[in-house]
Structures are given as C-alpha cells and as structure tokens.
C-alpha cells in the first residue's frame, strides 16, 4: 500500500472524472486534499463525501490570482502543498482547417497556461519545504499526431515539454515533475460514449477502455515516496494502444 499520510495534495478539475478519482484515491492513501474546479456543486459534493481530509475551492486554472487563492487555502487548512496534480483540461475535436485562433487560445489557456500557473504557484512552497511531486496530466495526443486534435494535441505536446523543463530546473530542490499520458478514458469530458467491460475494444491490446481509477492509481504512485527517483518522465497509460497495431481478431 502507498502511504501518503502527512502529505497535502492539490488536484485541479476534481469535480468529476479523472480528477475526482485522483482526489479520492489520494485521500484513501492518507493525503489531505484540496480539490479545485469551476463546477462548484459537484466539487463541493466530492469534498464533502471525502470528509475532513478534503477542501473544495472554486478555481479557474487559467487565472494566476485564483491559483494564489488555492495555495492560501492549502496552507491555511493543511499547512502547505506537497503534491500538485495538474489535471484540469478541456477537449474538443475539430479539423485544423476549421479550428480558429480563438479556439486555440481558449484550449491553451486552460490546458497549458493552467499547468504553467500551477507549477509557478506551488514550486516556491515545495522548495522551502524540501521537495514535492508535480504530476501533469497530458495525453497520448501529446505523444503522437491525431486527426482533429490540432488545438488539444498542441496543448498536450506543450505540457510534455513544460514538464521536462520544470523537472530540470526544479530537481535540485527535490521537486519531481512527471507527465501522465492517458489514452481513451471513460469520463464526461469525452462524452461517456464508451461501452464498459472487457472485450469491447479489439484495437486496444487490453481490450477495454480506461477507467478514471486506472489513471488515479498511477497518480498516487507518482505522488508518493515510492517514486522518489523518478522525474522528467512520461508515463503512458492506454491499455497498450501506443505499443503498435493490434492484429485483427480472427474467427
């Protein structure tokens, strides 16, 4: 079992989906958690269900001022920040010739600038306390080109690069920075359009779509001291989809 007792984690986009699963699993491992989101009712409900180890903050990740508030709450309520999970993100698919500058700007402000602001907000605290773990949620769209993902893919590739730079610059302070690259995960962000259960995805080696808890378990590991010598690394969690082409099912 991973033991996160004594650690304080901030999880963005924690009102539902992957962020909710990450927050719940971090708390189950012993961490105290600050959940943030723009979905106030849902986020407050999740925090209340977790209990005394959780607080909810309404948070626009593209706002540096909102990030300052999140850090203030974490310090006032729990004494600091040891773990940051930059999970919040937005997604749509659109051909590159139909994408707009406004659309690209919007997705970069949330996905990329939100991650950038988060690192800047928590790194000074982590440096003062002797270290910490930052987990940036990217995507397999940040590892390969995918049609229709010009804006989203650009943001996720950028998160991948930002992660490596941050790992190089912050490592001397004991701050680890890694990126997680999920494949298709059954969440509201991608429309809950996947049938659950094994065997439904013949193009995925493990033959199933991902669940939020699959990603959450990896985040818990990266938040913990069990990953204390891991930084600047990309973790692909996609059921094996990036491994190559799956042969067609025979019969």
Short mmCIF file of C-alpha atoms in Angstrom, two decimals:
data_model
loop_
_atom_site.label_atom_id
_atom_site.label_comp_id
_atom_site.label_asym_id
_atom_site.label_seq_id
_atom_site.Cartn_x
_atom_site.Cartn_y
_atom_site.Cartn_z
CA UNK A 1 0.00 0.00 0.00
CA UNK A 2 1.18 3.50 -0.83
CA UNK A 3 1.26 5.69 2.28
CA UNK A 4 0.59 9.40 1.76
CA UNK A 5 -0.04 10.28 5.38
CA UNK A 6 1.35 13.72 6.17
CA UNK A 7 1.18 14.90 2.55
CA UNK A 8 -1.08 17.65 1.19
CA UNK A 9 -2.23 17.42 -2.41
CA UNK A 10 -3.93 19.87 -4.76
CA UNK A 11 -5.95 18.32 -7.59
CA UNK A 12 -7.44 20.52 -10.30
CA UNK A 13 -10.51 19.53 -12.28
CA UNK A 14 -11.50 17.33 -9.34
CA UNK A 15 -15.29 17.68 -9.50
CA UNK A 16 -15.73 14.60 -11.68
CA UNK A 17 -13.97 12.07 -13.90
CA UNK A 18 -10.24 11.51 -13.58
CA UNK A 19 -9.76 14.39 -11.15
CA UNK A 20 -12.42 13.06 -8.80
CA UNK A 21 -10.89 9.59 -8.88
CA UNK A 22 -7.42 11.01 -8.26
CA UNK A 23 -8.62 13.07 -5.29
CA UNK A 24 -10.48 10.15 -3.74
CA UNK A 25 -7.55 7.78 -4.15
CA UNK A 26 -5.04 10.29 -2.77
CA UNK A 27 -7.26 10.77 0.28
CA UNK A 28 -7.68 6.99 0.65
CA UNK A 29 -3.88 6.71 0.77
CA UNK A 30 -3.77 9.19 3.64
CA UNK A 31 -3.25 12.56 1.96
CA UNK A 32 -5.21 15.68 2.75
CA UNK A 33 -6.58 17.06 -0.49
CA UNK A 34 -7.62 20.43 -1.88
CA UNK A 35 -9.98 19.82 -4.77
CA UNK A 36 -10.48 22.61 -7.31
CA UNK A 37 -12.87 23.11 -10.21
CA UNK A 38 -15.32 25.53 -11.80
CA UNK A 39 -18.13 23.02 -11.16
CA UNK A 40 -18.93 24.22 -7.67
CA UNK A 41 -21.82 21.96 -6.67
CA UNK A 42 -20.14 18.81 -7.93
CA UNK A 43 -16.77 19.69 -6.44
CA UNK A 44 -18.21 20.58 -3.06
CA UNK A 45 -20.13 17.29 -3.04
CA UNK A 46 -16.99 15.24 -3.72
CA UNK A 47 -15.06 17.08 -0.99
CA UNK A 48 -17.91 16.54 1.48
CA UNK A 49 -18.00 12.84 0.67
CA UNK A 50 -14.25 12.52 1.23
CA UNK A 51 -14.70 14.23 4.59
CA UNK A 52 -12.42 16.17 6.93
CA UNK A 53 -9.33 15.45 4.81
CA UNK A 54 -10.69 17.47 1.89
CA UNK A 55 -11.49 21.06 0.99
CA UNK A 56 -13.02 22.45 -2.19
CA UNK A 57 -12.04 25.73 -3.90
CA UNK A 58 -13.72 27.25 -6.94
CA UNK A 59 -10.84 27.71 -9.35
CA UNK A 60 -10.21 28.93 -12.86
CA UNK A 61 -6.83 27.36 -13.63
CA UNK A 62 -6.07 29.98 -16.28
CA UNK A 63 -6.08 32.68 -13.56
CA UNK A 64 -2.87 33.30 -11.61
CA UNK A 65 -4.95 35.10 -8.97
CA UNK A 66 -7.13 32.03 -8.49
CA UNK A 67 -4.01 29.92 -8.08
CA UNK A 68 -2.85 32.23 -5.29
CA UNK A 69 -6.15 31.61 -3.52
CA UNK A 70 -5.78 27.84 -3.86
CA UNK A 71 -2.33 27.95 -2.30
CA UNK A 72 -3.60 30.19 0.51
CA UNK A 73 -6.34 27.68 1.32
CA UNK A 74 -3.94 24.73 1.25
CA UNK A 75 -1.55 26.50 3.62
CA UNK A 76 -4.27 27.77 5.96
CA UNK A 77 -6.18 24.50 6.16
CA UNK A 78 -3.45 21.86 5.90
CA UNK A 79 -0.09 23.63 6.24
CA UNK A 80 1.35 23.54 2.72
CA UNK A 81 1.45 21.70 -0.60
CA UNK A 82 3.45 18.52 -1.18
CA UNK A 83 1.71 17.25 -4.31
CA UNK A 84 0.16 19.05 -7.28
CA UNK A 85 -1.90 17.22 -9.87
CA UNK A 86 -2.48 19.46 -12.88
CA UNK A 87 -5.49 17.52 -14.11
CA UNK A 88 -7.95 20.17 -15.32
CA UNK A 89 -8.41 20.33 -19.06
CA UNK A 90 -10.84 20.90 -21.89
CA UNK A 91 -11.22 18.95 -25.11
CA UNK A 92 -12.93 19.14 -28.46
CA UNK A 93 -12.07 17.74 -31.86
CA UNK A 94 -12.03 19.92 -34.96
CA UNK A 95 -10.19 19.68 -38.31
CA UNK A 96 -7.23 22.04 -38.49
CA UNK A 97 -8.78 23.99 -41.37
CA UNK A 98 -11.88 24.58 -39.23
CA UNK A 99 -10.08 25.43 -35.99
CA UNK A 100 -9.97 29.09 -35.01
CA UNK A 101 -7.37 31.24 -33.32
CA UNK A 102 -9.92 31.86 -30.58
CA UNK A 103 -10.39 28.13 -30.07
CA UNK A 104 -6.67 27.50 -29.90
CA UNK A 105 -6.26 30.38 -27.45
CA UNK A 106 -9.00 29.03 -25.19
CA UNK A 107 -7.65 25.49 -25.04
CA UNK A 108 -4.09 26.70 -24.42
CA UNK A 109 -5.21 28.99 -21.59
CA UNK A 110 -6.80 26.09 -19.72
CA UNK A 111 -4.60 23.13 -20.59
CA UNK A 112 -1.17 24.74 -20.93
CA UNK A 113 -1.35 28.01 -19.02
CA UNK A 114 -3.29 26.30 -16.24
CA UNK A 115 -0.42 23.84 -15.83
CA UNK A 116 2.19 26.61 -16.06
CA UNK A 117 0.44 28.75 -13.42
CA UNK A 118 0.11 25.73 -11.15
CA UNK A 119 3.80 24.95 -11.25
CA UNK A 120 4.69 28.56 -10.54
CA UNK A 121 2.20 28.72 -7.67
CA UNK A 122 3.35 25.66 -5.73
CA UNK A 123 7.07 25.36 -6.53
CA UNK A 124 8.20 28.06 -4.05
CA UNK A 125 6.36 26.27 -1.22
CA UNK A 126 7.82 22.93 -2.21
CA UNK A 127 11.30 24.42 -2.45
CA UNK A 128 11.01 25.83 1.07
CA UNK A 129 9.75 22.53 2.49
CA UNK A 130 12.44 20.42 0.82
CA UNK A 131 10.62 18.95 -2.16
CA UNK A 132 7.41 17.66 -3.63
CA UNK A 133 5.80 15.97 -6.60
CA UNK A 134 4.08 17.64 -9.55
CA UNK A 135 2.06 15.43 -11.87
CA UNK A 136 0.94 16.97 -15.16
CA UNK A 137 -1.85 15.17 -16.99
CA UNK A 138 -1.10 15.20 -20.70
CA UNK A 139 -2.48 12.65 -23.18
CA UNK A 140 -1.45 10.18 -25.84
CA UNK A 141 -2.32 13.15 -28.07
CA UNK A 142 0.83 14.70 -26.60
CA UNK A 143 2.91 11.80 -27.95
CA UNK A 144 1.53 11.33 -31.45
CA UNK A 145 -0.48 13.23 -34.00
CA UNK A 146 -4.23 12.50 -34.04
CA UNK A 147 -6.56 13.90 -36.71
CA UNK A 148 -8.92 16.52 -35.35
CA UNK A 149 -6.69 17.30 -32.39
CA UNK A 150 -4.80 20.36 -33.65
CA UNK A 151 -5.66 22.54 -30.66
CA UNK A 152 -5.92 19.86 -28.00
CA UNK A 153 -2.84 18.00 -29.22
CA UNK A 154 -0.82 21.22 -29.31
CA UNK A 155 -1.66 21.87 -25.67
CA UNK A 156 -0.78 18.34 -24.61
CA UNK A 157 2.54 18.30 -26.50
CA UNK A 158 3.33 21.61 -24.80
CA UNK A 159 2.60 20.13 -21.37
CA UNK A 160 5.03 17.34 -22.17
CA UNK A 161 7.79 19.85 -22.95
CA UNK A 162 6.97 22.05 -19.98
CA UNK A 163 7.20 19.01 -17.72
CA UNK A 164 10.72 18.20 -18.85
CA UNK A 165 11.94 21.76 -18.44
CA UNK A 166 10.39 22.03 -14.98
CA UNK A 167 11.97 18.71 -13.96
CA UNK A 168 15.41 20.01 -14.99
CA UNK A 169 15.02 23.34 -13.22
CA UNK A 170 13.36 22.12 -10.01
CA UNK A 171 15.16 18.86 -9.41
CA UNK A 172 17.87 20.43 -7.27
CA UNK A 173 15.14 21.42 -4.78
CA UNK A 174 13.79 17.89 -4.50
CA UNK A 175 10.78 18.69 -6.66
CA UNK A 176 9.88 15.93 -9.09
CA UNK A 177 7.83 16.70 -12.22
CA UNK A 178 6.35 13.97 -14.42
CA UNK A 179 3.70 13.74 -17.10
CA UNK A 180 0.93 11.16 -17.45
CA UNK A 181 -0.42 10.33 -20.90
CA UNK A 182 -3.79 8.56 -20.79
CA UNK A 183 -5.47 7.02 -23.78
CA UNK A 184 -9.27 6.88 -24.03
CA UNK A 185 -10.72 7.07 -20.51
CA UNK A 186 -14.45 6.82 -19.86
CA UNK A 187 -15.26 10.27 -18.49
CA UNK A 188 -17.78 13.03 -19.14
CA UNK A 189 -15.12 15.08 -20.95
CA UNK A 190 -15.19 12.66 -23.86
CA UNK A 191 -18.92 12.12 -23.70
CA UNK A 192 -19.22 8.84 -21.78
CA UNK A 193 -19.55 7.20 -25.17
CA UNK A 194 -17.63 4.04 -24.37
CA UNK A 195 -19.30 0.73 -23.57
CA UNK A 196 -17.93 -0.63 -20.31
CA UNK A 197 -16.46 -4.06 -19.78
CA UNK A 198 -13.76 -6.25 -21.21
CA UNK A 199 -13.64 -7.23 -24.87
CA UNK A 200 -15.32 -4.14 -26.27
CA UNK A 201 -12.19 -2.64 -27.84
CA UNK A 202 -10.45 -5.03 -30.23
CA UNK A 203 -7.94 -2.31 -31.25
CA UNK A 204 -6.71 -1.97 -27.64
CA UNK A 205 -4.35 -4.76 -26.52
CA UNK A 206 -6.04 -4.99 -23.13
CA UNK A 207 -9.43 -4.92 -24.89
CA UNK A 208 -11.07 -2.28 -22.72
CA UNK A 209 -11.35 1.45 -22.33
CA UNK A 210 -9.66 3.08 -19.34
CA UNK A 211 -11.44 3.93 -16.11
CA UNK A 212 -10.68 7.08 -14.08
CA UNK A 213 -9.28 4.97 -11.26
CA UNK A 214 -6.71 3.44 -13.62
CA UNK A 215 -5.15 6.87 -14.04
CA UNK A 216 -5.73 7.72 -10.39
CA UNK A 217 -3.67 4.77 -9.17
CA UNK A 218 -0.72 5.90 -11.28
CA UNK A 219 -1.05 9.44 -9.92
CA UNK A 220 -1.00 8.11 -6.35
CA UNK A 221 2.25 6.26 -7.10
CA UNK A 222 3.84 9.39 -8.57
CA UNK A 223 2.70 11.43 -5.57
CA UNK A 224 4.34 9.00 -3.18
CA UNK A 225 7.88 8.45 -1.99
CA UNK A 226 7.82 5.14 -3.89
CA UNK A 227 8.64 7.20 -6.99
CA UNK A 228 11.29 9.31 -5.28
CA UNK A 229 13.92 8.85 -8.03
CA UNK A 230 11.58 9.44 -10.96
CA UNK A 231 11.35 12.85 -12.63
CA UNK A 232 11.08 14.27 -16.13
CA UNK A 233 9.44 11.07 -17.30
CA UNK A 234 6.39 10.31 -19.47
CA UNK A 235 4.00 7.65 -18.23
CA UNK A 236 1.73 6.20 -20.89
CA UNK A 237 -1.46 4.59 -19.58
CA UNK A 238 -3.55 3.48 -22.53
CA UNK A 239 -4.17 -0.25 -22.37
CA UNK A 240 -1.27 -0.77 -24.75
CA UNK A 241 -2.60 1.29 -27.65
CA UNK A 242 0.70 3.10 -28.23
CA UNK A 243 2.58 -0.20 -28.47
CA UNK A 244 1.64 -0.63 -32.14
CA UNK A 245 -1.01 -2.05 -34.42
CA UNK A 246 -3.21 -4.77 -32.92
CA UNK A 247 -3.82 -7.68 -35.33
CA UNK A 248 -7.48 -8.14 -36.34
CA UNK A 249 -9.47 -10.61 -34.30
CA UNK A 250 -9.62 -13.99 -36.01
CA UNK A 251 -12.72 -16.12 -36.38
#
